Short mmCIF file of C-alpha atoms in Angstrom, two decimals:
data_model
loop_
_atom_site.label_atom_id
_atom_site.label_comp_id
_atom_site.label_asym_id
_atom_site.label_seq_id
_atom_site.Cartn_x
_atom_site.Cartn_y
_atom_site.Cartn_z
CA VAL C 1 24.47 41.86 12.21
CA GLN C 2 22.50 41.51 15.43
CA ASP C 3 25.16 42.60 17.89
CA VAL C 4 28.65 44.09 18.12
CA ARG C 5 30.84 43.13 21.07
CA ASP C 6 34.16 44.41 22.38
CA VAL C 7 35.82 41.04 22.87
CA ASP C 8 39.22 42.37 23.95
CA GLU C 9 41.43 45.42 23.52
CA THR C 10 42.32 44.55 19.92
CA GLY C 11 39.31 42.57 18.78
CA LEU C 12 35.64 42.97 17.95
CA GLY C 13 32.96 40.33 17.60
CA LEU C 14 29.94 40.36 15.31
CA GLU C 15 26.88 38.26 16.06
CA ILE C 16 25.45 37.52 12.63
CA TYR C 17 22.15 35.79 11.98
CA ALA C 18 22.14 33.71 8.79
CA ASN C 19 20.57 30.44 7.66
CA ARG C 20 18.29 30.43 10.71
CA ARG C 21 21.06 30.47 13.30
CA ARG C 22 23.54 32.80 14.95
CA HIS C 23 27.19 32.91 13.91
CA TYR C 24 29.98 34.66 15.80
CA LEU C 25 32.70 36.33 13.74
CA TYR C 26 35.88 37.42 15.51
CA LEU C 27 37.95 40.27 14.03
CA SER C 28 41.35 40.64 15.68
CA ALA C 29 44.03 43.28 15.14
CA ASP C 30 46.39 41.80 17.71
CA THR C 31 49.91 42.76 16.63
CA HIS C 32 51.18 39.21 17.12
CA MET C 33 48.12 37.11 16.25
CA PRO C 34 45.86 39.09 13.89
CA ARG C 35 43.10 37.03 12.33
CA VAL C 36 39.49 36.76 11.21
CA HIS C 37 37.45 33.63 11.79
CA LEU C 38 34.17 32.24 13.04
CA VAL C 39 34.13 30.82 16.56
CA SER C 40 32.13 27.84 17.70
CA GLY C 41 30.98 29.37 21.00
CA LYS C 42 29.21 32.58 21.92
CA LEU C 43 31.49 35.60 21.87
CA ARG C 44 31.42 37.52 25.14
CA ARG C 45 32.15 41.13 25.91
CA GLY C 46 35.57 40.98 27.52
CA LEU C 47 36.06 44.65 28.41
CA PRO C 48 34.39 46.55 31.26
CA LYS C 49 33.64 49.54 29.02
CA PRO C 50 32.91 49.72 25.28
CA THR C 51 35.74 50.96 23.09
CA GLN C 52 35.38 53.98 20.82
CA LEU C 53 35.50 51.74 17.75
CA GLY C 54 32.92 49.43 19.31
CA LEU C 55 30.53 52.34 19.77
CA VAL C 56 31.03 53.41 16.16
CA PHE C 57 30.39 49.87 14.94
CA ARG C 58 27.18 49.75 16.94
CA SER C 59 26.03 52.92 15.23
CA TYR C 60 26.99 52.00 11.66
CA VAL C 61 27.03 48.19 11.57
CA GLU C 62 24.61 46.81 14.15
CA GLY C 63 21.34 45.97 12.42
CA GLY C 64 22.99 46.03 9.01
CA ILE C 65 23.11 43.33 6.32
CA VAL C 66 26.36 41.71 5.15
CA GLU C 67 26.18 42.20 1.39
CA HIS C 68 29.57 41.00 0.20
CA ILE C 69 32.93 39.77 1.46
CA HIS C 70 36.07 39.84 -0.64
CA GLN C 71 39.84 39.79 -0.43
CA PRO C 72 42.03 41.92 -2.72
CA ARG C 73 44.11 39.50 -4.78
CA TRP C 74 47.11 38.15 -2.85
CA GLU C 75 46.71 40.75 -0.11
CA ARG C 76 46.26 40.07 3.58
CA LEU C 77 43.18 42.27 3.65
CA LEU C 78 39.51 41.47 4.08
CA HIS C 79 36.65 43.74 3.03
CA ILE C 80 33.21 43.14 4.56
CA GLU C 81 30.61 45.31 2.86
CA ILE C 82 27.55 46.11 4.93
CA SER C 83 24.31 47.86 4.24
CA GLY C 84 23.87 49.49 7.63
CA PRO C 85 21.42 51.81 9.37
CA LYS C 86 23.41 54.83 8.18
CA GLY C 87 24.08 53.58 4.68
CA GLU C 88 26.74 51.53 2.92
CA VAL C 89 29.94 50.96 4.90
CA THR C 90 32.91 48.63 4.61
CA ILE C 91 34.74 46.92 7.45
CA ILE C 92 38.37 46.54 6.42
CA VAL C 93 40.49 44.14 8.41
CA GLU C 94 44.25 44.29 7.88
CA PRO C 95 45.53 41.18 9.72
CA MET C 96 49.24 41.88 9.20
CA GLU C 97 51.60 41.33 12.11
CA ARG C 98 52.86 44.54 13.76
CA ARG C 99 50.71 46.67 11.43
CA SER C 100 47.32 45.05 11.97
CA ASN C 101 44.21 47.23 12.05
CA ILE C 102 40.42 47.25 11.84
CA LEU C 103 38.82 50.16 10.03
CA LEU C 104 35.29 51.29 9.24
CA VAL C 105 35.16 53.09 5.89
CA ARG C 106 32.30 54.98 4.28
CA ASP C 107 32.55 56.34 0.73
CA GLY C 108 36.30 55.84 0.82
CA VAL C 109 36.72 57.86 4.04
CA ILE C 110 37.70 56.37 7.40
CA VAL C 111 34.92 56.72 9.96
CA ASP C 112 37.13 55.28 12.72
CA CYS C 113 39.78 52.63 13.22
CA LEU C 114 41.22 50.58 16.03
CA ARG C 115 44.85 51.60 15.59
CA ARG C 116 45.30 55.23 14.59
CA VAL C 117 48.39 56.05 12.51
CA GLY C 118 49.31 59.73 12.24
CA PRO C 119 51.88 61.57 10.12
CA GLU C 120 54.51 61.14 12.83
CA ASP C 121 54.22 57.35 12.31
CA ASN C 122 53.67 57.14 8.56
CA ARG C 123 53.82 60.15 6.24
CA TYR C 124 52.44 58.27 3.26
CA ARG C 125 49.53 56.30 4.70
CA LEU C 126 47.43 57.83 7.46
CA SER C 127 44.83 55.82 9.36
CA LEU C 128 42.76 58.51 11.03
CA PRO C 129 39.05 59.39 11.14
CA ALA C 130 37.89 61.74 8.38
CA HIS C 131 40.90 60.83 6.20
CA GLU C 132 40.78 58.97 2.90
CA TYR C 133 41.44 55.27 3.25
CA VAL C 134 44.64 54.32 1.45
CA PRO C 135 45.31 50.58 1.13
CA PRO C 136 48.74 49.21 1.95
CA PRO C 137 51.19 49.65 -0.92
CA PRO C 138 51.12 46.64 -3.27
CA LEU C 139 54.01 44.22 -3.20
CA THR C 140 56.19 44.71 -6.26
CA GLY C 141 58.71 42.51 -7.93
CA ARG C 142 56.82 39.34 -7.07
CA HIS C 143 55.19 36.74 -9.30
CA ASP C 144 51.58 35.59 -9.28
CA PRO C 145 51.80 31.86 -8.49
CA LEU C 146 48.76 31.08 -10.65
CA GLU C 147 50.24 32.78 -13.70
CA MET C 148 53.90 31.83 -13.36
CA SER C 149 55.73 29.86 -16.01
CA LEU C 150 58.69 27.54 -15.64
CA THR C 151 60.82 30.31 -17.13
CA ASP C 152 59.77 32.63 -14.31
CA MET C 153 60.76 30.00 -11.73
CA LEU C 154 64.13 29.45 -13.39
CA GLY C 155 64.67 33.19 -13.33
CA ILE C 156 64.03 33.40 -9.58
CA PHE C 157 66.77 30.85 -8.86
CA ASP C 158 69.15 32.21 -11.51
CA GLN C 159 68.95 35.69 -9.95
CA ASN C 160 69.76 34.46 -6.44
CA GLN C 161 73.27 35.64 -5.50
CA ASP C 162 73.28 34.38 -1.89
CA PRO C 163 74.88 30.91 -1.67
CA LYS C 164 73.59 30.46 1.89
CA ARG C 165 69.96 31.34 1.16
CA LYS C 166 67.49 28.55 1.74
CA ALA C 167 65.09 27.65 -1.03
CA PHE C 168 61.90 28.21 0.99
CA SER C 169 63.06 31.72 1.98
CA LEU C 170 63.67 32.59 -1.66
CA LEU C 171 60.21 31.39 -2.69
CA SER C 172 58.33 33.29 0.03
CA SER C 173 60.15 36.52 -0.84
CA ARG C 174 59.61 36.35 -4.62
CA ILE C 175 56.13 34.86 -5.06
CA LEU C 176 52.83 36.42 -3.98
CA GLY C 177 50.78 34.57 -1.36
CA ILE C 178 53.54 32.09 -0.51
CA SER C 179 54.02 32.07 3.26
CA PRO C 180 57.14 30.50 4.80
CA LEU C 181 55.00 27.50 5.83
CA LEU C 182 53.67 26.98 2.30
CA ALA C 183 57.14 27.54 0.84
CA LYS C 184 58.57 24.84 3.12
CA GLU C 185 55.83 22.46 2.00
CA ILE C 186 56.62 23.12 -1.68
CA VAL C 187 60.35 22.55 -1.14
CA PHE C 188 59.73 19.37 0.87
CA ARG C 189 57.46 17.90 -1.79
CA ALA C 190 60.04 18.71 -4.45
CA CYS C 191 63.23 17.76 -2.62
CA GLY C 192 62.30 15.61 0.37
CA GLU C 193 63.73 18.10 2.89
CA VAL C 194 62.86 21.58 4.10
CA ASN C 195 66.10 23.44 4.76
CA ILE C 196 67.89 22.73 1.50
CA LEU C 197 69.81 25.65 0.02
CA ALA C 198 68.41 27.41 -3.04
CA LYS C 199 71.57 26.64 -5.08
CA ASP C 200 71.06 22.91 -4.51
CA VAL C 201 67.45 22.50 -5.71
CA ASP C 202 65.99 21.62 -9.08
CA PRO C 203 63.77 24.61 -10.06
CA GLU C 204 61.68 22.37 -12.34
CA ALA C 205 60.82 20.10 -9.39
CA ILE C 206 59.98 23.15 -7.32
CA PHE C 207 57.73 24.47 -10.08
CA SER C 208 55.89 21.15 -10.42
CA ALA C 209 55.32 20.88 -6.65
CA MET C 210 54.04 24.47 -6.50
CA GLN C 211 51.64 23.88 -9.38
CA ALA C 212 50.26 20.74 -7.73
CA LEU C 213 49.54 22.65 -4.52
CA MET C 214 48.31 25.88 -6.09
CA SER C 215 45.97 24.19 -8.55
CA ALA C 216 43.67 23.27 -5.66
CA LEU C 217 44.15 26.52 -3.74
CA GLY C 218 43.54 28.56 -6.87
CA VAL C 219 39.99 27.21 -7.14
CA ARG C 220 39.40 27.39 -3.37
CA GLU C 221 39.49 23.66 -2.78
CA TRP C 222 40.49 24.03 0.83
CA GLN C 223 41.66 21.09 2.92
CA PRO C 224 41.86 22.64 6.38
CA GLY C 225 43.90 20.91 9.03
CA ILE C 226 46.24 21.29 11.99
CA VAL C 227 49.54 19.84 13.13
CA GLU C 228 49.06 18.54 16.65
CA ASP C 229 51.14 16.36 18.96
CA SER C 230 51.34 15.78 22.70
CA ASN C 231 52.85 19.26 23.17
CA GLY C 232 50.01 21.09 21.47
CA ILE C 233 49.08 22.54 18.07
CA HIS C 234 52.03 23.84 16.06
CA ALA C 235 50.51 24.90 12.74
CA TYR C 236 47.34 25.14 10.68
CA SER C 237 46.83 25.11 6.94
CA VAL C 238 44.32 24.75 4.11
CA TYR C 239 46.32 21.95 2.46
CA PRO C 240 47.82 18.71 3.80
CA ILE C 241 51.20 19.36 5.43
CA GLU C 242 53.69 16.60 4.65
CA HIS C 243 56.90 18.16 5.99
CA MET C 244 55.56 18.09 9.56
CA THR C 245 54.29 14.93 11.23
CA ASP C 246 50.88 14.63 12.90
CA TRP C 247 48.93 16.77 10.42
CA LYS C 248 45.23 15.94 10.58
CA PRO C 249 42.18 17.39 8.83
CA VAL C 250 39.49 19.44 10.58
CA ASP C 251 36.03 20.51 9.48
CA SER C 252 36.69 24.14 8.51
CA VAL C 253 39.30 26.85 8.19
CA SER C 254 37.73 28.67 11.14
CA GLN C 255 37.97 25.56 13.28
CA ALA C 256 41.66 25.27 12.41
CA LEU C 257 42.30 28.88 13.46
CA GLU C 258 40.19 28.49 16.59
CA LEU C 259 42.13 25.40 17.64
CA TYR C 260 45.48 27.02 16.91
CA TYR C 261 44.92 30.42 18.53
CA GLY C 262 42.33 29.50 21.11
CA ALA C 263 38.81 30.90 20.89
CA PRO C 264 38.08 34.16 22.75
CA VAL C 265 34.98 32.63 24.32
CA GLY C 266 33.94 31.07 27.61
CA GLU C 267 35.46 31.94 30.97
CA GLU C 268 38.81 32.73 29.36
CA ALA C 269 37.28 35.83 27.77
CA TYR C 270 37.39 37.54 31.18
CA THR C 271 40.96 36.67 32.10
CA ALA C 272 42.23 40.23 31.69
CA ALA C 273 39.39 41.70 33.73
CA LYS C 274 40.02 39.24 36.56
CA LYS C 275 43.75 39.95 36.90
CA PRO C 276 43.55 43.19 38.96
CA VAL C 277 40.89 41.64 41.20
CA PHE C 278 43.07 38.58 41.80
CA ALA C 279 45.95 40.95 42.59
CA ALA C 280 43.81 42.82 45.15
CA ILE C 281 42.86 39.53 46.83
CA GLU C 282 46.48 38.42 47.01
CA GLU C 283 47.57 41.76 48.47
CA ALA C 284 44.86 41.53 51.15
CA ARG C 285 45.80 37.93 51.85
CA ALA C 286 49.48 38.87 52.34
CA LYS C 287 48.56 41.55 54.89
CA LEU C 288 46.29 39.19 56.81
CA ARG C 289 48.92 36.46 56.86
CA ALA C 290 51.44 38.92 58.31
CA LYS C 291 48.89 39.99 60.92
CA LEU C 292 48.14 36.37 61.82
CA ALA C 293 51.83 35.55 62.19
CA SER C 294 52.25 38.53 64.50
CA LEU C 295 49.27 37.53 66.61
CA GLN C 296 50.44 33.94 66.87
CA GLN C 297 53.88 35.14 67.89
CA SER C 298 52.41 37.32 70.64
CA VAL C 299 50.73 34.30 72.21
CA THR C 300 54.05 32.57 72.75
CA ASP C 301 56.07 35.72 73.61
CA ASP C 302 55.61 35.58 77.37
CA ALA C 303 59.23 36.52 78.09
CA GLU C 304 58.80 40.19 77.16
CA ARG C 305 55.72 40.58 79.30
CA GLU C 306 57.47 38.94 82.26
CA ARG C 307 60.44 41.21 81.73
CA LEU C 308 58.20 44.27 82.08
CA ARG C 309 56.77 42.98 85.37
CA GLN C 310 60.17 42.03 86.75
CA SER C 311 61.61 45.40 85.76
CA GLY C 312 58.94 47.22 87.75
CA GLU C 313 59.46 45.04 90.80
CA LEU C 314 63.27 45.44 90.68
CA ILE C 315 62.99 49.23 90.45
CA LEU C 316 60.84 49.24 93.60
CA ALA C 317 63.23 46.86 95.36
CA TYR C 318 66.27 49.05 94.57
CA GLN C 319 64.53 52.45 94.70
CA TYR C 320 66.65 53.73 97.58
CA ALA C 321 69.86 52.80 95.78
CA ILE C 322 68.92 54.59 92.55
CA GLN C 323 70.68 57.94 92.25
CA PRO C 324 69.07 61.09 90.77
CA GLY C 325 69.70 61.25 86.99
CA GLN C 326 70.50 57.53 86.75
CA THR C 327 69.57 56.12 83.27
CA GLU C 328 69.69 52.38 83.91
CA LEU C 329 69.52 49.78 86.64
CA ARG C 330 71.40 46.47 86.51
CA ALA C 331 70.16 43.80 88.88
CA PRO C 332 69.30 40.05 88.81
CA TYR C 333 65.68 39.06 89.41
CA ASP C 334 66.83 35.88 91.16
CA THR C 335 70.22 34.61 92.19
CA GLU C 336 70.55 32.05 89.37
CA ALA C 337 69.44 34.35 86.54
CA PRO C 338 71.59 36.87 84.70
CA GLU C 339 71.09 40.48 85.66
CA LEU C 340 68.52 42.57 83.83
CA VAL C 341 69.46 45.88 82.22
CA ILE C 342 66.52 48.18 82.95
CA LYS C 343 66.25 51.56 81.22
CA LEU C 344 65.27 54.47 83.50
CA ASP C 345 63.87 57.89 82.67
CA PRO C 346 66.14 60.32 84.63
CA GLU C 347 63.30 62.85 84.76
CA LEU C 348 61.09 60.46 86.76
CA SER C 349 61.37 59.18 90.32
CA PRO C 350 62.06 55.46 90.94
CA VAL C 351 58.40 54.91 91.86
CA GLU C 352 57.23 56.67 88.67
CA ASN C 353 59.63 54.55 86.58
CA ALA C 354 58.26 51.41 88.24
CA GLN C 355 54.69 52.51 87.59
CA ARG C 356 55.52 53.02 83.91
CA TYR C 357 56.76 49.43 83.60
CA PHE C 358 53.71 48.06 85.44
CA LYS C 359 51.44 50.05 83.13
CA ARG C 360 53.15 48.58 80.05
CA TYR C 361 52.90 45.11 81.60
CA ASN C 362 49.16 45.45 82.30
CA LYS C 363 48.55 46.77 78.77
CA ALA C 364 50.43 43.83 77.26
CA LYS C 365 48.54 41.40 79.48
CA SER C 366 45.17 42.89 78.48
CA ALA C 367 46.10 42.73 74.82
CA LEU C 368 46.95 39.05 75.21
CA GLU C 369 43.40 38.34 76.35
CA ASP C 370 42.11 39.60 72.96
CA VAL C 371 44.63 37.65 70.90
CA PRO C 372 42.67 34.36 70.57
CA ARG C 373 39.63 36.32 69.35
CA LEU C 374 41.74 38.32 66.90
CA ILE C 375 43.40 35.15 65.62
CA GLN C 376 39.96 33.59 65.03
CA GLU C 377 38.72 36.71 63.21
CA THR C 378 41.84 36.85 61.03
CA GLU C 379 41.60 33.17 60.11
CA THR C 380 37.92 33.65 59.24
CA GLU C 381 38.80 36.63 57.05
CA LEU C 382 41.48 34.60 55.27
CA ALA C 383 38.89 31.88 54.66
CA TYR C 384 36.60 34.54 53.18
CA LEU C 385 39.35 35.64 50.81
CA ASP C 386 39.80 32.00 49.80
CA GLN C 387 36.08 31.93 49.01
CA LEU C 388 36.36 35.12 46.94
CA THR C 389 39.25 33.57 45.02
CA VAL C 390 37.08 30.61 44.07
CA ASP C 391 34.21 33.01 43.25
CA LEU C 392 36.48 34.86 40.84
CA GLU C 393 37.91 31.71 39.28
CA HIS C 394 34.39 30.44 38.54
CA ALA C 395 32.98 33.81 37.40
CA THR C 396 31.63 33.58 33.85
CA ASN C 397 30.18 37.06 33.37
CA TRP C 398 30.62 40.69 34.40
CA PRO C 399 28.10 40.71 37.29
CA GLU C 400 29.87 37.77 38.93
CA ILE C 401 33.26 39.50 38.62
CA ASP C 402 31.66 42.67 39.98
CA ASP C 403 30.29 40.74 42.98
CA VAL C 404 33.86 39.92 44.00
CA GLN C 405 35.00 43.51 43.51
CA GLN C 406 32.12 44.80 45.63
CA ALA C 407 32.92 42.29 48.37
CA LEU C 408 36.55 43.43 48.44
CA GLN C 409 35.56 47.08 48.61
CA SER C 410 33.02 46.47 51.35
CA ARG C 411 35.80 44.89 53.46
CA GLY C 412 38.18 47.77 52.79
CA TYR C 413 40.56 45.89 50.50
CA LEU C 414 39.93 48.14 47.49
CA GLN C 415 40.25 51.85 48.10
CA GLY C 416 38.66 54.78 46.32
CA LYS C 417 35.41 55.12 44.46
CA ARG C 418 34.05 51.81 43.29
CA LYS C 419 34.29 51.27 39.55
CA ARG C 420 31.25 49.43 38.36
CA LEU C 421 32.18 46.78 35.85
CA GLY C 422 30.18 46.34 32.67
CA GLY C 423 27.17 44.16 32.23
CA GLY C 424 24.75 45.76 34.64
CA GLY C 425 22.66 44.10 37.30
CA LYS C 426 23.72 41.59 39.90
CA SER C 427 24.41 37.93 39.50
CA GLY C 428 21.75 35.60 40.86
CA PRO C 429 21.88 32.06 42.20
CA LEU C 430 20.85 29.20 39.95
CA LYS C 431 17.41 27.70 40.40
CA VAL C 432 16.95 24.24 38.94
CA VAL C 433 13.70 22.30 38.91
CA THR C 434 14.33 18.57 38.56
CA PRO C 435 12.17 16.35 36.31
CA ASP C 436 10.40 15.18 39.50
CA GLY C 437 9.59 18.76 40.50
CA TYR C 438 12.15 19.26 43.29
CA VAL C 439 13.62 22.77 43.51
CA VAL C 440 17.39 23.06 43.94
CA TRP C 441 19.11 26.40 44.60
CA ILE C 442 22.82 26.81 43.83
CA GLY C 443 24.96 29.69 45.01
CA ARG C 444 28.05 30.19 42.85
CA ASN C 445 29.72 32.91 44.91
CA SER C 446 29.67 34.27 48.46
CA ARG C 447 26.83 36.76 47.90
CA GLN C 448 24.70 34.14 46.17
CA ASN C 449 25.50 31.67 48.97
CA GLU C 450 24.05 34.12 51.48
CA LEU C 451 20.85 34.36 49.45
CA VAL C 452 20.54 30.62 48.88
CA THR C 453 21.02 29.68 52.53
CA PHE C 454 19.22 32.42 54.41
CA LYS C 455 16.64 33.73 51.93
CA HIS C 456 15.68 30.77 49.77
CA GLY C 457 16.40 28.08 52.34
CA SER C 458 13.97 26.97 55.06
CA PRO C 459 14.94 25.18 58.31
CA GLN C 460 13.98 21.70 57.07
CA ASP C 461 15.62 22.03 53.66
CA LEU C 462 18.76 20.03 52.94
CA TRP C 463 21.95 22.11 52.75
CA LEU C 464 25.14 20.91 51.00
CA HIS C 465 28.72 22.20 50.84
CA ALA C 466 32.08 20.70 49.86
CA ARG C 467 33.94 19.83 53.03
CA GLY C 468 36.82 22.03 54.16
CA VAL C 469 37.12 24.23 51.07
CA PRO C 470 35.46 27.35 49.63
CA GLY C 471 32.50 26.60 47.42
CA ALA C 472 28.81 26.70 46.68
CA HIS C 473 25.93 26.49 49.11
CA VAL C 474 23.32 24.17 47.63
CA ILE C 475 19.77 23.89 48.94
CA ILE C 476 17.29 21.10 48.15
CA ARG C 477 13.85 22.42 49.03
CA ASN C 478 11.85 20.16 51.30
CA ASP C 479 8.30 20.13 49.91
CA GLY C 480 7.10 17.34 52.17
CA ARG C 481 8.16 14.48 49.92
CA ARG C 482 11.06 12.17 50.66
CA ILE C 483 14.28 13.41 49.10
CA SER C 484 15.99 10.41 47.48
CA ASP C 485 19.61 9.48 47.95
CA GLU C 486 20.03 9.80 44.19
CA LEU C 487 18.97 13.46 44.24
CA ILE C 488 21.18 14.18 47.24
CA ASP C 489 24.15 12.67 45.40
CA LYS C 490 23.41 14.75 42.31
CA ALA C 491 23.15 17.95 44.37
CA ALA C 492 26.39 17.00 46.13
CA SER C 493 28.08 16.65 42.74
CA VAL C 494 26.98 20.19 41.89
CA ALA C 495 28.29 21.48 45.24
CA ALA C 496 31.61 19.80 44.46
CA TYR C 497 31.67 21.27 40.95
CA TYR C 498 31.25 24.83 42.24
CA SER C 499 34.02 24.46 44.80
CA ALA C 500 37.80 24.75 44.98
CA ARG C 501 37.97 21.00 44.27
CA ARG C 502 36.22 21.12 40.90
CA ASN C 503 39.14 19.40 39.15
CA GLU C 504 39.43 16.48 41.57
CA SER C 505 37.96 13.09 40.74
CA ARG C 506 36.20 12.57 44.09
CA VAL C 507 35.10 15.20 46.61
CA ILE C 508 33.64 14.86 50.12
CA VAL C 509 30.47 16.92 50.51
CA ASP C 510 28.72 17.66 53.80
CA VAL C 511 24.91 17.41 54.01
CA THR C 512 22.80 18.77 56.87
CA ARG C 513 19.50 20.50 57.55
CA ARG C 514 19.48 24.23 56.91
CA LYS C 515 18.47 24.83 60.54
CA TYR C 516 21.93 23.67 61.63
CA VAL C 517 23.68 26.30 59.51
CA LYS C 518 24.61 29.55 61.30
CA LYS C 519 26.17 32.79 60.14
CA ILE C 520 29.59 33.72 61.50
CA LYS C 521 29.20 37.04 63.28
CA GLY C 522 31.16 39.81 61.63
CA ALA C 523 32.38 37.60 58.78
CA GLY C 524 31.83 38.15 55.06
CA ALA C 525 28.73 37.12 53.18
CA GLY C 526 28.14 33.39 53.02
CA MET C 527 30.56 32.51 55.84
CA VAL C 528 28.88 29.95 58.07
CA THR C 529 29.35 27.20 60.62
CA TYR C 530 27.23 24.05 60.69
CA SER C 531 26.69 20.83 62.60
CA HIS C 532 24.84 17.47 62.46
CA GLU C 533 26.33 16.85 59.02
CA GLN C 534 26.64 13.61 57.09
CA THR C 535 28.96 13.13 54.13
CA ARG C 536 28.71 12.05 50.52
CA THR C 537 31.72 11.32 48.28
CA VAL C 538 30.93 12.25 44.69
CA ALA C 539 32.45 13.26 41.37
CA PRO C 540 32.08 16.99 40.53
CA LYS C 541 29.42 17.64 37.87
CA ASP C 542 27.62 20.78 36.74
CA GLU C 543 23.95 21.51 37.28
CA SER C 544 22.88 19.68 34.11
CA ILE C 545 23.07 16.44 36.13
CA LEU C 546 19.98 17.59 38.04
CA GLN C 547 17.94 17.40 34.83
CA GLU C 548 18.83 13.77 34.19
CA ARG C 549 16.25 11.13 34.98
#
């Protein structure tokens, strides 16, 4: 066991080296989807901090040798025995819905477990550190399907007193290891339908169908497969399913489970960690949109400013008619307009009231002069948040998620002390050297874009960016040789891939010299303007295209 990883809140991953390659084993105690299987991709650490059980596994399991794996007969339990750095231990996985658990046991005593069960939850079976491990109570009153006789099967149906009970339900409740899915398959093969009542079946036919299925399963002759149609995957099995259409075989049991549940690998492994960051971006975006709407409204709201000016002028015009203590003045500004109702402060003289209105008018007028600049700044900030959204969507590791969090905190959108996400270090831009020796730099988020353009890029380098949307800055280094159209198109495809238009079939990408790219003053990292651009229309492709000859 080379590594232990906290994949999610209810699952651990083991990186196991065997037969000259790495294997990734996923152990899940999810209450709805508990399972154990190998995954085809590399398991990632999906939590920002290691769990307590993960730390214990690292101490007792990491570096150990898997000596034996076994399953207690007809139980949904798996024992993985390991010779570890601190001696012999057993990982016990209990993948039972609602009661699932992962435990580490040494000499019969629980070292730690994922889901702790105290006496207030279960008086008979505690799952707590330093307590003896007690297995789940065995199922009683059920038959072993590999040892059953026809007489036993007849007895099951003879003892049924419920005329409305379906045959498959009766089988799954009275025979060990028979799930509802397997029971339905047995009934279908015997009777040609699934939902037939128990009182209407021929027990001998049921017995024959069960024997035919169990004879292969009893000697571990698995035939893994899935039931898949246009709406997705509906079931998996280790035997051909005939009562559901569209069953097809797959290469392994683990592949069947991985296809059915979805593998906890790739970018999806960080979905939970991204959620609060997405929420922070959306909250910031909502505030900026409200601010922008207010600013845009102020540009067109000339009437209120004019009313302030007119009010001041009318007070001066009627100052000798205003009586001491008067609280309002009613007068038309011109003969064709309705009269204005002007509030007066009775503690002030008419001249002082007029001066107050002129002061408010001048303040409003001065503020209006700043509005176009404020609108531009707000729109730029919204564009930066759009870039951070794309950064987060494309993030494939902890440092890249942390880059977005840091950017939000630096702009004041996340309050309080910054919580460093797991993984350590900072994400770096991609550097690709083509087969012809050209160097291409790729920024996959706003911080990396800043580095690519203004640290790694020189004035004569080619700079690429998807037009009109957030995305990567791509630099093709100019080493004095002619840069071919083919290479520019490939780099443009990469720029399109790391943009908000990744999923589109064709994307317009701008190409210009780096010297024509300028930072936007006061804007977030990687926010630029540029000129002298030409365009390429390409299909989005990842950086592997740059290695093709």
